[in-house]
Amino acid sequence: MNQPSTSPTKQLTSRGRRTRQQLLDAAELVFGEKGFEASSIAEITQRANVALGTFYVYFENKHALFVELVAQLGERLRKTLSTAVKGKTTRLEKERAGFRAFFEFAGKHRNLYRIVRQAEFVDEAVYLDYYRKLAAAYARGLKASMEQGELGRFDPEVIAYALMGIADFLGMRFVLWNEPEQLERAVDEVVEFIAHGLRSPARLKERP
Amino acid sequence: MNQPSTSPTKQLTSRGRRTRQQLLDAAELVFGEKGFEASSIAEITQRANVALGTFYVYFENKHALFVELVAQLGERLRKTLSTAVKGKTTRLEKERAGFRAFFEFAGKHRNLYRIVRQAEFVDEAVYLDYYRKLAAAYARGLKASMEQGELGRFDPEVIAYALMGIADFLGMRFVLWNEPEQLERAVDEVVEFIAHGLRSPARLKERP
Amino acid sequence: MNQPSTSPTKQLTSRGRRTRQQLLDAAELVFGEKGFEASSIAEITQRANVALGTFYVYFENKHALFVELVAQLGERLRKTLSTAVKGKTTRLEKERAGFRAFFEFAGKHRNLYRIVRQAEFVDEAVYLDYYRKLAAAYARGLKASMEQGELGRFDPEVIAYALMGIADFLGMRFVLWNEPEQLERAVDEVVEFIAHGLRSPARLKERP
Amino acid sequence: MNQPSTSPTKQLTSRGRRTRQQLLDAAELVFGEKGFEASSIAEITQRANVALGTFYVYFENKHALFVELVAQLGERLRKTLSTAVKGKTTRLEKERAGFRAFFEFAGKHRNLYRIVRQAEFVDEAVYLDYYRKLAAAYARGLKASMEQGELGRFDPEVIAYALMGIADFLGMRFVLWNEPEQLERAVDEVVEFIAHGLRSPARLKERP
DNA sequence: CATGAATGAGATTTCATTCAT
DNA sequence: AATGAATGAAATCTCATTCAT
């Protein structure tokens, strides 16, 4: 094999590292806009300001680039969330902080949803990994709160997926679909809902 | 122009209607397995047991077929849900029935998720339409319950998206990811969560 | 063979004759607009207000229809020209009458040029036949005039092609390219040119 | 967008220029033999000894290649003619030289007629351009001769198209239709005709 | 006589990947 | 380390023709 396989761990000069990162950054844009299949290496290299052939110096093929991009995004998101909840004491404060951090991340990486949704078709494993790692971390936190008696005794995994679903759909609706001014209110509403459920005694009080 | 564009409303003989439906059914399978881009007309027609050229007698192109498929699935899902909640009296009964009906639908149409997630890239409009129509119907139901004092006073749209998110992620986790025996318990848990929130007084009682 | 070959001489009912003629008329329009290859049987049958399959009741295939159309146009043109010059006594009167008749025919059958030019690619024989029959008739007339001492002694075929070329290009320029008001003057000019050549003594006189 | 559109002005390496020219040369052969529609990119690339995909590195599509080919042929023909008449002093010498040069060009580019006649269907603009530029140059020459009193006072455009028609039809008859031995005599005849018209006094004298 | 659904061969076009420079 | 011309497999789409009704 002439072109040796190029893993992310391969030793690179600093010029090489820069070129490689340009390709990953361009990929986030292009995959997000067009989707995996409709994205061409030609466009990615153009946006990265490198020649077409240069791509294959750093990645084995289009698939490998995509997989690495998804893994990277997942890692950054998990770090962001874990940083955000650190220091919060009550469960509700943690939820509020986590939701806010997620919405902020989704607002900055507006292609996150589109890339993750594509992932299912490109590489089942990286897509499962993305959600399972998020859910596992979430469930660990919930379990701890339950053990401290702060929460009812639920199955932490069920609640983790439920809360991830809430965040995902509110992010889709109020971050991506362009009405960010409603976002703050939605956060308040949903934290209230999380706290007390649909009957929300706190609110029922408002209307005697 | 020569082969006239063929909208779903075009008058067809019964033989024609049958052929057309074979194509739509095959499309649900193939799009679900491979995704829109990786699906070929050749494979769709093979699975539908018609010749390649026959496809273009009934659909203008792959895009038009996909759009119609998504619209059809959305319509069927909404009908299924509205039928399921009809007759239930309390909000919680409606939620439980709706969740169960959704999970059942997703179990039968195991490609639903994959198709809807692709929709975003194929046709923004049909994808928005799918979620907005679902959300609108859901919000209408919630609003009615609020007005009857059965629920706290939330923004119905926010809660509709939150509940859709819960259903979506639990369906992904417990219907698609192959552990259906856990599903019934997950439904119970989540209805409890919806009812009382994370603190779930009903359960806290259980453990003195 | 199930569909028996259908020559123009086949016995037809009057309804059949009408349908067949509708197809030929539609073909003149469609072949003229789009060219042979880009014309579809579907469009020809639509313009003829008959069903697609009906075409093959009257013609063996697209090629046969085109060949018959060219032959018919050539025949009509030759008849038109021979009628036009009949009764004229001098050669110049004949030329003038012939040119006018040709321009009139080209004005009525605005697709004549386009169809004949396509013919070369569709069927070499029918295209050669079209020009050779025209040239032969023209040459016969010129030869007779020469024998009566009305003309110089040229090779009649050379002059026939030269005069056909003049007619063809003036028709292209002044009939098809949309400036019909200049046509009458062009006819006068060219008859003068034909009569006396480029030095045109008649005109030289005008400017002493 | 991905494969950027490739205009003739794009900067190419010398290898690229060679490949591009091979394609144009092959196109002259194939379009001439089969006509535009019946010519396939596959055949053009085979005759040019390049791979199919290489075509799209240099031309946007078949249409663009054809248009460039016609424009190139027109340019070469006009240059050939203008060179041929340069240095001739009398109008008749110019005509004789021009006719001979045209016949020679048509003999060398035996596909010229077939390509130009197809042009009408492929791209109206390039076809009009071809004839109008030829006619304009011709008319300019005629006008100059008229102003020097060498010719009668005709409309130069009318006479230009008439003479082009003569050249075209004689070329068709005596260059393309395979009897080149008659060509020289035809040139003599037609120059005589151009000089004195159909009555041709010079010849009438010959036969008392 | 007339119909129109069905066919499948063949064309155009795209683009991931290779490799010589 | 970087380049970009060249490749060819694979996809979409068209349409002349057939045939059962």
Short mmCIF file of C-alpha atoms (C1' of nucleotides) in Angstrom, two decimals, chain D residues 10-23 58, chain F residues 6:
data_model
loop_
_atom_site.label_atom_id
_atom_site.label_comp_id
_atom_site.label_asym_id
_atom_site.label_seq_id
_atom_site.Cartn_x
_atom_site.Cartn_y
_atom_site.Cartn_z
CA LYS D 10 -9.32 28.34 -17.54
CA GLN D 11 -5.62 28.06 -16.85
CA LEU D 12 -4.38 24.62 -17.82
CA THR D 13 -1.09 22.82 -17.62
CA SER D 14 0.35 21.79 -20.96
CA ARG D 15 -0.82 18.25 -20.32
CA GLY D 16 -4.30 19.64 -19.73
CA ARG D 17 -4.22 21.66 -22.94
CA ARG D 18 -3.25 18.59 -24.93
CA THR D 19 -6.07 16.52 -23.46
CA ARG D 20 -8.60 19.24 -24.13
CA GLN D 21 -7.56 19.51 -27.77
CA GLN D 22 -7.80 15.77 -28.24
CA LEU D 23 -11.40 16.03 -27.15
CA TYR D 58 -12.70 20.13 -19.56
"C1'" DA F 6 -7.05 11.40 -14.70
#
